[in-house]
Amino acid sequence: MENRIDLALKEAKGIQLMTHVVAGYPSLNVNADLIRLMARRGVRLVEIQIPFTDPLADGPTIMRANQAALDAGITPAHCFELCAALSRELDVAFMLMTYANIPYALGMEAFLDKAAASGASGTILPDLPWDEADGDYAQAARQRGLHPIMVISPDTPAPRLAGILERASGLLYTTLKVGITGAGTSMDQAGVDYVKALKAKAGLPIAAGFGISRPEHVRMLDGLADVAVIGSHIINLMDADGLGAVDDFLAACQE
Amino acid sequence: MSTISDMLPRHFGPYGGRYVPEMLVPALEELEQGYLKYKDDPEFTAELADLYQNYCGRPTPLYFAENLTRELGGCKIYLKLEGLAHTGAHKINNALGQALLAKRLGKTKVIAETGAGQHGLASATVAARFGLECKVFMGEVDVRRQYPNVYAMKLLGAEVVPVTDGTRTLKDAVNATLKYWIQNLKDTHYILGSALGPFPYPVMVRDFQSVIGREARAQIMEREGRLPSHLVACVGGGSNSIGLFHPFLGEKGIRFHGAEAGGRGPEIGDNAARFGGSPKVGIVQGYKSYFLQDESGQLQDTHSVSAGLDYAGVGPELAWLFDQNVVEFSPITDVKALDAFKRLTRLEGIIPALESSHAVARAIELAPTLPRDEIMIVNISGRGDKDIFITAMELDRENWIAFLENEVRHGK
């Protein structure tokens, strides 16, 4: 199976950016403008988060954005529509990211059908582990042309990682622990070794996220990981200084 | 092949499980292995038993409520007085067990969520007793309405962290505590306060709370020479109810009753009655169970006069017992709970917690319909001192406000 995620990574020169938007925050229209702007800056991997009341794996910025979107009446149907409209318009691989209860409430099959119909290329469900009864959805996703993107951490025990690797495709998303100081950013040797070993073992492109908030963070990962994930920083920039600030930041990341 | 993890139930029917981000899995596996190692360890159980007796004041009394029984004119009513345990509620049973475990796992810090503050208070207490650093996460709304417990936690040396996300109540405190834990796994143990959340919490908390049912069973056999036919408890997350019920499960002829928060009534957002209306299963906060949620799967706002029952989910074992028609759940409105609160206070000289008042209200509904030779045990999970700011405002408003104003004037 090959979809836009694979194409984006195959055609990539250097490290790719993967960005994150919370659907409906601050509005669906601004989401669309933001994603168009990202696409113009060469971003071809975008997570669209379907907001949820209890986003367990998200920090305060994204959590507040979830709540604001829900307060504005955003439903999963709006998120599928946003994805559908933009995947027709742009050459971007969209990954629908949300929490287990959203597909569970809809029914996993129906959720995957809707995701596929909206032109998404993958799903990310961080609190739905493969070893729980409803968690083993990877094959059902692939049957619909969707990559089941799995999220791991450097502490994921080997037997679990094996179970994840049997199921993951498209790319493997890992969190990283990185020392970030005032002067700059460094990844210790353990971090470097971890990503290298993971890439060899996984046989999949590696996306790394750790709260990237400066262009140096992206450059530090270049040559090591395949994708740098930029999540809450984009929301912080947009809230503080508008879309122009996001544009400048993405440009700086790609210099 | 049987593995070591088969020894603890990870699921109760289809419920429970461990639905968490991968980052949390190593800590939960460590906890699971640690609990398996120590739960039947003679030194561990002896130390816990000693603390239960000499620190908590266990066994708590099983008291024959003669006046209430006479007034209702039905079955014989016994009250299990968990409110007489140290810190005023059953929460200490679990907090002590988990603190002992945390020490053995080499943790130096504990964190806890709290709604009404009773579990936070219990956690701060055991942290003080065992020299552990303690942070308690509490919704900003609850910090405001439960200040006496906030004060007590601070006095005990805990840091109380107000949670400003979401509805700023118990469920958001759980989220905040789990997130803090994800970032501080190495030296920190999370003392989860109810029989819910990701495995192994539902089984571990149930086991620590089962001391309630084990004692009640021995006490009723000693007093009456037979088992009760009815057990009644309030159900928020469900730790006091599963603690009372569990040692009696499987006995024929016992009916189990759970009293949920009926709040202001059946409208959405006015109660925390997960089993009222058409109960809906979901996967939230690390476990699968019944949750109050909308058709998209978003958790709904809840309301109860008692902060301890004001929660959208319920422990997975209770969900399974509901499916099997073992436990019957009934919503008790705020008004009925307050009425039961007054009646028990006047009739027996026992001021119950507002949570426990829901169980008393259910007992008041049931007892008159039952034969005189039957026995009922009601769990008085906590005492009502902590609720003075709520009950006084409801029942003695003018005088209470005058008192508060006077205190403020003097204070300034």
PDB file of N, CA, C and O in Angstrom, chain A residues 51-58 63-64 67 70 75-76 100-102 104-105 126-129 131-134 151-153 155-157 160 164 175, chain B residues 10-11 17-23 25-26 29 164-166 171-172 175 178-179 182 186 280-286 288 293 295-299:
ATOM      1  N   PRO A  51     -11.090  17.229  18.208  1.00  0.00           N
ATOM      2  CA  PRO A  51     -11.030  17.591  19.629  1.00  0.00           C
ATOM      3  C   PRO A  51     -11.807  16.624  20.513  1.00  0.00           C
ATOM      4  O   PRO A  51     -12.815  16.051  20.099  1.00  0.00           O
ATOM      5  N   PHE A  52     -11.304  16.453  21.727  1.00  0.00           N
ATOM      6  CA  PHE A  52     -11.880  15.533  22.703  1.00  0.00           C
ATOM      7  C   PHE A  52     -11.831  16.194  24.076  1.00  0.00           C
ATOM      8  O   PHE A  52     -10.920  16.970  24.360  1.00  0.00           O
ATOM      9  N   THR A  53     -12.813  15.879  24.908  1.00  0.00           N
ATOM     10  CA  THR A  53     -12.876  16.512  26.232  1.00  0.00           C
ATOM     11  C   THR A  53     -11.698  16.143  27.130  1.00  0.00           C
ATOM     12  O   THR A  53     -11.341  16.925  28.014  1.00  0.00           O
ATOM     13  N   ASP A  54     -11.115  14.960  26.942  1.00  0.00           N
ATOM     14  CA  ASP A  54     -10.088  14.486  27.869  1.00  0.00           C
ATOM     15  C   ASP A  54      -8.839  13.994  27.139  1.00  0.00           C
ATOM     16  O   ASP A  54      -8.545  12.812  27.138  1.00  0.00           O
ATOM     17  N   PRO A  55      -8.110  14.927  26.514  1.00  0.00           N
ATOM     18  CA  PRO A  55      -6.966  14.534  25.682  1.00  0.00           C
ATOM     19  C   PRO A  55      -5.734  14.187  26.521  1.00  0.00           C
ATOM     20  O   PRO A  55      -4.891  15.028  26.811  1.00  0.00           O
ATOM     21  N   LEU A  56      -5.636  12.900  26.858  1.00  0.00           N
ATOM     22  CA  LEU A  56      -4.678  12.426  27.860  1.00  0.00           C
ATOM     23  C   LEU A  56      -3.216  12.667  27.515  1.00  0.00           C
ATOM     24  O   LEU A  56      -2.402  12.868  28.400  1.00  0.00           O
ATOM     25  N   ALA A  57      -2.874  12.644  26.236  1.00  0.00           N
ATOM     26  CA  ALA A  57      -1.448  12.737  25.894  1.00  0.00           C
ATOM     27  C   ALA A  57      -1.026  14.158  25.521  1.00  0.00           C
ATOM     28  O   ALA A  57       0.107  14.371  25.127  1.00  0.00           O
ATOM     29  N   ASP A  58      -1.935  15.115  25.621  1.00  0.00           N
ATOM     30  CA  ASP A  58      -1.600  16.471  25.183  1.00  0.00           C
ATOM     31  C   ASP A  58      -1.268  17.393  26.343  1.00  0.00           C
ATOM     32  O   ASP A  58      -1.839  17.292  27.426  1.00  0.00           O
ATOM     33  N   MET A  63      -4.455  21.065  24.856  1.00  0.00           N
ATOM     34  CA  MET A  63      -5.634  20.748  25.658  1.00  0.00           C
ATOM     35  C   MET A  63      -6.635  21.915  25.652  1.00  0.00           C
ATOM     36  O   MET A  63      -7.831  21.721  25.473  1.00  0.00           O
ATOM     37  N   ARG A  64      -6.109  23.117  25.828  1.00  0.00           N
ATOM     38  CA  ARG A  64      -7.003  24.288  25.825  1.00  0.00           C
ATOM     39  C   ARG A  64      -7.629  24.491  24.447  1.00  0.00           C
ATOM     40  O   ARG A  64      -8.790  24.869  24.338  1.00  0.00           O
ATOM     41  N   GLN A  67     -10.524  22.166  24.121  1.00  0.00           N
ATOM     42  CA  GLN A  67     -11.697  22.631  24.872  1.00  0.00           C
ATOM     43  C   GLN A  67     -12.390  23.784  24.144  1.00  0.00           C
ATOM     44  O   GLN A  67     -13.611  23.825  24.038  1.00  0.00           O
ATOM     45  N   LEU A  70     -14.331  22.498  21.212  1.00  0.00           N
ATOM     46  CA  LEU A  70     -15.577  21.840  21.648  1.00  0.00           C
ATOM     47  C   LEU A  70     -16.607  22.868  22.088  1.00  0.00           C
ATOM     48  O   LEU A  70     -17.793  22.753  21.781  1.00  0.00           O
ATOM     49  N   THR A  75     -17.730  19.113  16.002  1.00  0.00           N
ATOM     50  CA  THR A  75     -17.988  17.678  16.137  1.00  0.00           C
ATOM     51  C   THR A  75     -17.042  16.922  15.194  1.00  0.00           C
ATOM     52  O   THR A  75     -16.434  17.537  14.304  1.00  0.00           O
ATOM     53  N   PRO A  76     -16.935  15.593  15.372  1.00  0.00           N
ATOM     54  CA  PRO A  76     -16.093  14.833  14.425  1.00  0.00           C
ATOM     55  C   PRO A  76     -16.503  15.065  12.975  1.00  0.00           C
ATOM     56  O   PRO A  76     -15.642  15.113  12.085  1.00  0.00           O
ATOM     57  N   ALA A 100      -9.228   7.434  21.835  1.00  0.00           N
ATOM     58  CA  ALA A 100      -9.946   6.178  21.602  1.00  0.00           C
ATOM     59  C   ALA A 100     -11.464   6.325  21.642  1.00  0.00           C
ATOM     60  O   ALA A 100     -12.171   5.645  20.898  1.00  0.00           O
ATOM     61  N   ASN A 101     -11.971   7.181  22.512  1.00  0.00           N
ATOM     62  CA  ASN A 101     -13.425   7.204  22.673  1.00  0.00           C
ATOM     63  C   ASN A 101     -14.168   7.749  21.447  1.00  0.00           C
ATOM     64  O   ASN A 101     -15.348   7.468  21.276  1.00  0.00           O
ATOM     65  N   ILE A 102     -13.479   8.526  20.628  1.00  0.00           N
ATOM     66  CA  ILE A 102     -14.144   9.076  19.429  1.00  0.00           C
ATOM     67  C   ILE A 102     -14.435   7.960  18.422  1.00  0.00           C
ATOM     68  O   ILE A 102     -15.594   7.761  18.036  1.00  0.00           O
ATOM     69  N   TYR A 104     -14.471   4.842  19.147  1.00  0.00           N
ATOM     70  CA  TYR A 104     -15.286   3.851  19.849  1.00  0.00           C
ATOM     71  C   TYR A 104     -16.766   4.234  19.806  1.00  0.00           C
ATOM     72  O   TYR A 104     -17.637   3.390  19.598  1.00  0.00           O
ATOM     73  N   ALA A 105     -17.043   5.526  20.002  1.00  0.00           N
ATOM     74  CA  ALA A 105     -18.443   5.985  20.006  1.00  0.00           C
ATOM     75  C   ALA A 105     -19.070   5.825  18.623  1.00  0.00           C
ATOM     76  O   ALA A 105     -20.243   5.490  18.489  1.00  0.00           O
ATOM     77  N   PRO A 126      -3.476   7.753  20.155  1.00  0.00           N
ATOM     78  CA  PRO A 126      -2.407   7.452  21.117  1.00  0.00           C
ATOM     79  C   PRO A 126      -2.842   6.649  22.346  1.00  0.00           C
ATOM     80  O   PRO A 126      -1.999   6.016  22.968  1.00  0.00           O
ATOM     81  N   ASP A 127      -4.125   6.681  22.711  1.00  0.00           N
ATOM     82  CA  ASP A 127      -4.514   5.918  23.905  1.00  0.00           C
ATOM     83  C   ASP A 127      -5.248   4.629  23.536  1.00  0.00           C
ATOM     84  O   ASP A 127      -5.995   4.089  24.346  1.00  0.00           O
ATOM     85  N   LEU A 128      -5.015   4.158  22.322  1.00  0.00           N
ATOM     86  CA  LEU A 128      -5.641   2.895  21.919  1.00  0.00           C
ATOM     87  C   LEU A 128      -4.550   1.877  21.620  1.00  0.00           C
ATOM     88  O   LEU A 128      -4.077   1.761  20.497  1.00  0.00           O
ATOM     89  N   PRO A 129      -4.118   1.115  22.641  1.00  0.00           N
ATOM     90  CA  PRO A 129      -3.016   0.169  22.430  1.00  0.00           C
ATOM     91  C   PRO A 129      -3.484  -1.072  21.683  1.00  0.00           C
ATOM     92  O   PRO A 129      -4.624  -1.516  21.845  1.00  0.00           O
ATOM     93  N   ASP A 131      -2.845  -4.083  22.090  1.00  0.00           N
ATOM     94  CA  ASP A 131      -3.097  -5.314  22.828  1.00  0.00           C
ATOM     95  C   ASP A 131      -4.397  -5.277  23.628  1.00  0.00           C
ATOM     96  O   ASP A 131      -4.664  -6.154  24.433  1.00  0.00           O
ATOM     97  N   GLU A 132      -5.228  -4.256  23.427  1.00  0.00           N
ATOM     98  CA  GLU A 132      -6.571  -4.269  24.000  1.00  0.00           C
ATOM     99  C   GLU A 132      -7.570  -4.689  22.912  1.00  0.00           C
ATOM    100  O   GLU A 132      -7.295  -4.524  21.718  1.00  0.00           O
ATOM    101  N   ALA A 133      -8.712  -5.183  23.367  1.00  0.00           N
ATOM    102  CA  ALA A 133      -9.668  -5.816  22.450  1.00  0.00           C
ATOM    103  C   ALA A 133     -10.002  -4.958  21.225  1.00  0.00           C
ATOM    104  O   ALA A 133     -10.069  -5.454  20.119  1.00  0.00           O
ATOM    105  N   ASP A 134     -10.215  -3.677  21.406  1.00  0.00           N
ATOM    106  CA  ASP A 134     -10.626  -2.844  20.272  1.00  0.00           C
ATOM    107  C   ASP A 134      -9.451  -2.113  19.645  1.00  0.00           C
ATOM    108  O   ASP A 134      -9.641  -1.268  18.801  1.00  0.00           O
ATOM    109  N   VAL A 151       2.409   5.587  18.186  1.00  0.00           N
ATOM    110  CA  VAL A 151       3.255   6.495  18.963  1.00  0.00           C
ATOM    111  C   VAL A 151       3.960   5.689  20.055  1.00  0.00           C
ATOM    112  O   VAL A 151       3.308   4.961  20.809  1.00  0.00           O
ATOM    113  N   ILE A 152       5.282   5.835  20.127  1.00  0.00           N
ATOM    114  CA  ILE A 152       6.035   5.114  21.161  1.00  0.00           C
ATOM    115  C   ILE A 152       6.936   6.085  21.920  1.00  0.00           C
ATOM    116  O   ILE A 152       7.001   7.272  21.583  1.00  0.00           O
ATOM    117  N   SER A 153       7.605   5.573  22.934  1.00  0.00           N
ATOM    118  CA  SER A 153       8.582   6.393  23.647  1.00  0.00           C
ATOM    119  C   SER A 153       9.862   5.571  23.803  1.00  0.00           C
ATOM    120  O   SER A 153       9.853   4.361  23.621  1.00  0.00           O
ATOM    121  N   ASP A 155      11.174   4.523  26.281  1.00  0.00           N
ATOM    122  CA  ASP A 155      11.041   3.529  27.345  1.00  0.00           C
ATOM    123  C   ASP A 155      10.088   2.388  26.995  1.00  0.00           C
ATOM    124  O   ASP A 155       9.822   1.529  27.837  1.00  0.00           O
ATOM    125  N   THR A 156       9.541   2.402  25.786  1.00  0.00           N
ATOM    126  CA  THR A 156       8.639   1.317  25.401  1.00  0.00           C
ATOM    127  C   THR A 156       9.392  -0.018  25.467  1.00  0.00           C
ATOM    128  O   THR A 156      10.410  -0.188  24.801  1.00  0.00           O
ATOM    129  N   PRO A 157       8.890  -0.963  26.282  1.00  0.00           N
ATOM    130  CA  PRO A 157       9.609  -2.227  26.444  1.00  0.00           C
ATOM    131  C   PRO A 157       9.641  -3.025  25.134  1.00  0.00           C
ATOM    132  O   PRO A 157       8.715  -2.938  24.323  1.00  0.00           O
ATOM    133  N   ARG A 160       6.621  -4.973  23.706  1.00  0.00           N
ATOM    134  CA  ARG A 160       5.548  -4.102  23.204  1.00  0.00           C
ATOM    135  C   ARG A 160       5.952  -3.499  21.861  1.00  0.00           C
ATOM    136  O   ARG A 160       5.137  -3.378  20.958  1.00  0.00           O
ATOM    137  N   ILE A 164       4.028  -3.493  18.301  1.00  0.00           N
ATOM    138  CA  ILE A 164       3.714  -2.263  17.574  1.00  0.00           C
ATOM    139  C   ILE A 164       4.269  -2.340  16.153  1.00  0.00           C
ATOM    140  O   ILE A 164       3.591  -1.999  15.184  1.00  0.00           O
ATOM    141  N   THR A 175       8.355   9.848  20.818  1.00  0.00           N
ATOM    142  CA  THR A 175       8.709  11.013  21.631  1.00  0.00           C
ATOM    143  C   THR A 175      10.188  10.877  21.970  1.00  0.00           C
ATOM    144  O   THR A 175      10.735   9.784  21.991  1.00  0.00           O
TER     145      THR A 175
ATOM    146  N   ARG B  10      -7.058  -8.179  34.472  1.00  0.00           N
ATOM    147  CA  ARG B  10      -6.848  -6.941  33.730  1.00  0.00           C
ATOM    148  C   ARG B  10      -8.194  -6.402  33.227  1.00  0.00           C
ATOM    149  O   ARG B  10      -8.357  -5.210  33.022  1.00  0.00           O
ATOM    150  N   HIS B  11      -9.118  -7.343  33.032  1.00  0.00           N
ATOM    151  CA  HIS B  11     -10.452  -6.956  32.542  1.00  0.00           C
ATOM    152  C   HIS B  11     -11.516  -7.528  33.456  1.00  0.00           C
ATOM    153  O   HIS B  11     -11.310  -8.558  34.097  1.00  0.00           O
ATOM    154  N   GLY B  17      -9.063  -2.821  31.410  1.00  0.00           N
ATOM    155  CA  GLY B  17      -7.985  -2.736  30.433  1.00  0.00           C
ATOM    156  C   GLY B  17      -6.989  -1.637  30.768  1.00  0.00           C
ATOM    157  O   GLY B  17      -6.980  -1.085  31.880  1.00  0.00           O
ATOM    158  N   ARG B  18      -6.138  -1.374  29.772  1.00  0.00           N
ATOM    159  CA  ARG B  18      -5.072  -0.382  29.992  1.00  0.00           C
ATOM    160  C   ARG B  18      -4.970   0.469  28.741  1.00  0.00           C
ATOM    161  O   ARG B  18      -4.113   0.250  27.890  1.00  0.00           O
ATOM    162  N   TYR B  19      -5.875   1.394  28.598  1.00  0.00           N
ATOM    163  CA  TYR B  19      -5.944   2.243  27.408  1.00  0.00           C
ATOM    164  C   TYR B  19      -5.187   3.542  27.674  1.00  0.00           C
ATOM    165  O   TYR B  19      -5.781   4.558  28.006  1.00  0.00           O
ATOM    166  N   VAL B  20      -3.880   3.477  27.569  1.00  0.00           N
ATOM    167  CA  VAL B  20      -3.064   4.658  27.859  1.00  0.00           C
ATOM    168  C   VAL B  20      -2.032   4.865  26.763  1.00  0.00           C
ATOM    169  O   VAL B  20      -1.677   3.932  26.045  1.00  0.00           O
ATOM    170  N   PRO B  21      -1.515   6.112  26.652  1.00  0.00           N
ATOM    171  CA  PRO B  21      -0.401   6.348  25.753  1.00  0.00           C
ATOM    172  C   PRO B  21       0.789   5.459  26.148  1.00  0.00           C
ATOM    173  O   PRO B  21       0.985   5.181  27.341  1.00  0.00           O
ATOM    174  N   GLU B  22       1.577   5.051  25.173  1.00  0.00           N
ATOM    175  CA  GLU B  22       2.711   4.153  25.444  1.00  0.00           C
ATOM    176  C   GLU B  22       3.636   4.680  26.541  1.00  0.00           C
ATOM    177  O   GLU B  22       4.231   3.904  27.275  1.00  0.00           O
ATOM    178  N   MET B  23       3.757   6.009  26.630  1.00  0.00           N
ATOM    179  CA  MET B  23       4.655   6.583  27.639  1.00  0.00           C
ATOM    180  C   MET B  23       4.324   6.107  29.049  1.00  0.00           C
ATOM    181  O   MET B  23       5.169   6.066  29.913  1.00  0.00           O
ATOM    182  N   VAL B  25       2.953   3.144  29.850  1.00  0.00           N
ATOM    183  CA  VAL B  25       2.952   1.687  30.014  1.00  0.00           C
ATOM    184  C   VAL B  25       4.058   1.181  30.942  1.00  0.00           C
ATOM    185  O   VAL B  25       3.793   0.372  31.835  1.00  0.00           O
ATOM    186  N   PRO B  26       5.312   1.662  30.788  1.00  0.00           N
ATOM    187  CA  PRO B  26       6.357   1.124  31.675  1.00  0.00           C
ATOM    188  C   PRO B  26       6.026   1.311  33.157  1.00  0.00           C
ATOM    189  O   PRO B  26       6.254   0.405  33.963  1.00  0.00           O
ATOM    190  N   GLU B  29       3.370  -1.163  34.176  1.00  0.00           N
ATOM    191  CA  GLU B  29       3.913  -2.523  34.264  1.00  0.00           C
ATOM    192  C   GLU B  29       4.727  -2.697  35.540  1.00  0.00           C
ATOM    193  O   GLU B  29       4.651  -3.728  36.211  1.00  0.00           O
ATOM    194  N   THR B 164      -6.693  23.968  36.021  1.00  0.00           N
ATOM    195  CA  THR B 164      -7.540  24.984  35.396  1.00  0.00           C
ATOM    196  C   THR B 164      -8.072  24.535  34.032  1.00  0.00           C
ATOM    197  O   THR B 164      -8.667  25.318  33.316  1.00  0.00           O
ATOM    198  N   ASP B 165      -7.848  23.264  33.682  1.00  0.00           N
ATOM    199  CA  ASP B 165      -8.305  22.776  32.375  1.00  0.00           C
ATOM    200  C   ASP B 165      -9.726  22.234  32.459  1.00  0.00           C
ATOM    201  O   ASP B 165     -10.182  21.814  33.514  1.00  0.00           O
ATOM    202  N   GLY B 166     -10.367  22.180  31.291  1.00  0.00           N
ATOM    203  CA  GLY B 166     -11.658  21.510  31.147  1.00  0.00           C
ATOM    204  C   GLY B 166     -12.708  22.054  32.098  1.00  0.00           C
ATOM    205  O   GLY B 166     -12.871  23.269  32.223  1.00  0.00           O
ATOM    206  N   LYS B 171     -12.482  14.979  37.041  1.00  0.00           N
ATOM    207  CA  LYS B 171     -11.941  14.289  35.860  1.00  0.00           C
ATOM    208  C   LYS B 171     -10.721  15.025  35.302  1.00  0.00           C
ATOM    209  O   LYS B 171      -9.785  14.399  34.810  1.00  0.00           O
ATOM    210  N   ASP B 172     -10.731  16.338  35.411  1.00  0.00           N
ATOM    211  CA  ASP B 172      -9.599  17.115  34.921  1.00  0.00           C
ATOM    212  C   ASP B 172      -8.397  16.957  35.853  1.00  0.00           C
ATOM    213  O   ASP B 172      -7.250  16.991  35.414  1.00  0.00           O
ATOM    214  N   ASN B 175      -6.772  13.749  34.756  1.00  0.00           N
ATOM    215  CA  ASN B 175      -5.947  13.985  33.560  1.00  0.00           C
ATOM    216  C   ASN B 175      -4.624  14.648  33.923  1.00  0.00           C
ATOM    217  O   ASN B 175      -3.564  14.258  33.446  1.00  0.00           O
ATOM    218  N   LEU B 178      -2.247  12.225  35.715  1.00  0.00           N
ATOM    219  CA  LEU B 178      -1.658  11.257  34.783  1.00  0.00           C
ATOM    220  C   LEU B 178      -0.570  11.914  33.929  1.00  0.00           C
ATOM    221  O   LEU B 178       0.487  11.337  33.702  1.00  0.00           O
ATOM    222  N   LYS B 179      -0.825  13.146  33.492  1.00  0.00           N
ATOM    223  CA  LYS B 179       0.163  13.832  32.661  1.00  0.00           C
ATOM    224  C   LYS B 179       1.430  14.155  33.432  1.00  0.00           C
ATOM    225  O   LYS B 179       2.537  14.011  32.921  1.00  0.00           O
ATOM    226  N   ILE B 182       3.377  10.983  33.676  1.00  0.00           N
ATOM    227  CA  ILE B 182       4.093  10.638  32.443  1.00  0.00           C
ATOM    228  C   ILE B 182       5.476  11.296  32.432  1.00  0.00           C
ATOM    229  O   ILE B 182       6.449  10.718  31.978  1.00  0.00           O
ATOM    230  N   LYS B 186      10.075   8.115  37.084  1.00  0.00           N
ATOM    231  CA  LYS B 186      11.166   7.428  37.772  1.00  0.00           C
ATOM    232  C   LYS B 186      11.025   7.433  39.303  1.00  0.00           C
ATOM    233  O   LYS B 186      11.186   6.396  39.936  1.00  0.00           O
ATOM    234  N   LYS B 280     -24.005   4.318  28.473  1.00  0.00           N
ATOM    235  CA  LYS B 280     -23.179   4.254  27.279  1.00  0.00           C
ATOM    236  C   LYS B 280     -21.735   3.891  27.645  1.00  0.00           C
ATOM    237  O   LYS B 280     -21.141   4.517  28.526  1.00  0.00           O
ATOM    238  N   VAL B 281     -21.209   2.900  26.958  1.00  0.00           N
ATOM    239  CA  VAL B 281     -19.845   2.446  27.216  1.00  0.00           C
ATOM    240  C   VAL B 281     -18.859   3.325  26.447  1.00  0.00           C
ATOM    241  O   VAL B 281     -19.141   3.772  25.339  1.00  0.00           O
ATOM    242  N   GLY B 282     -17.707   3.571  27.074  1.00  0.00           N
ATOM    243  CA  GLY B 282     -16.670   4.342  26.403  1.00  0.00           C
ATOM    244  C   GLY B 282     -15.292   3.948  26.888  1.00  0.00           C
ATOM    245  O   GLY B 282     -15.144   3.052  27.728  1.00  0.00           O
ATOM    246  N   ILE B 283     -14.280   4.605  26.322  1.00  0.00           N
ATOM    247  CA  ILE B 283     -12.883   4.380  26.717  1.00  0.00           C
ATOM    248  C   ILE B 283     -12.293   5.743  27.047  1.00  0.00           C
ATOM    249  O   ILE B 283     -12.033   6.544  26.152  1.00  0.00           O
ATOM    250  N   VAL B 284     -12.145   6.028  28.327  1.00  0.00           N
ATOM    251  CA  VAL B 284     -11.667   7.341  28.751  1.00  0.00           C
ATOM    252  C   VAL B 284     -10.785   7.149  29.993  1.00  0.00           C
ATOM    253  O   VAL B 284     -11.004   6.227  30.775  1.00  0.00           O
ATOM    254  N   GLN B 285      -9.777   8.012  30.136  1.00  0.00           N
ATOM    255  CA  GLN B 285      -8.904   7.994  31.311  1.00  0.00           C
ATOM    256  C   GLN B 285      -8.309   6.617  31.582  1.00  0.00           C
ATOM    257  O   GLN B 285      -8.131   6.201  32.722  1.00  0.00           O
ATOM    258  N   GLY B 286      -8.020   5.905  30.501  1.00  0.00           N
ATOM    259  CA  GLY B 286      -7.249   4.684  30.639  1.00  0.00           C
ATOM    260  C   GLY B 286      -8.042   3.408  30.805  1.00  0.00           C
ATOM    261  O   GLY B 286      -7.465   2.340  30.940  1.00  0.00           O
ATOM    262  N   LYS B 288     -12.008   1.086  30.041  1.00  0.00           N
ATOM    263  CA  LYS B 288     -13.302   0.998  29.378  1.00  0.00           C
ATOM    264  C   LYS B 288     -14.381   0.747  30.413  1.00  0.00           C
ATOM    265  O   LYS B 288     -14.236  -0.118  31.286  1.00  0.00           O
ATOM    266  N   GLN B 293     -21.667  10.577  28.427  1.00  0.00           N
ATOM    267  CA  GLN B 293     -21.053  11.148  27.232  1.00  0.00           C
ATOM    268  C   GLN B 293     -22.126  11.453  26.197  1.00  0.00           C
ATOM    269  O   GLN B 293     -23.236  10.923  26.276  1.00  0.00           O
ATOM    270  N   GLU B 295     -23.280  11.767  21.954  1.00  0.00           N
ATOM    271  CA  GLU B 295     -23.256  10.742  20.892  1.00  0.00           C
ATOM    272  C   GLU B 295     -21.915  10.709  20.157  1.00  0.00           C
ATOM    273  O   GLU B 295     -21.566   9.706  19.553  1.00  0.00           O
ATOM    274  N   SER B 296     -21.133  11.798  20.257  1.00  0.00           N
ATOM    275  CA  SER B 296     -19.803  11.794  19.631  1.00  0.00           C
ATOM    276  C   SER B 296     -18.741  11.161  20.512  1.00  0.00           C
ATOM    277  O   SER B 296     -17.611  10.970  20.076  1.00  0.00           O
ATOM    278  N   GLY B 297     -19.083  10.921  21.794  1.00  0.00           N
ATOM    279  CA  GLY B 297     -18.090  10.364  22.706  1.00  0.00           C
ATOM    280  C   GLY B 297     -17.414  11.400  23.591  1.00  0.00           C
ATOM    281  O   GLY B 297     -16.430  11.091  24.262  1.00  0.00           O
ATOM    282  N   GLN B 298     -17.913  12.628  23.576  1.00  0.00           N
ATOM    283  CA  GLN B 298     -17.357  13.653  24.486  1.00  0.00           C
ATOM    284  C   GLN B 298     -17.971  13.462  25.865  1.00  0.00           C
ATOM    285  O   GLN B 298     -19.176  13.257  25.993  1.00  0.00           O
ATOM    286  N   LEU B 299     -17.138  13.539  26.902  1.00  0.00           N
ATOM    287  CA  LEU B 299     -17.677  13.416  28.255  1.00  0.00           C
ATOM    288  C   LEU B 299     -18.580  14.601  28.560  1.00  0.00           C
ATOM    289  O   LEU B 299     -18.336  15.723  28.126  1.00  0.00           O
TER     290      LEU B 299
END
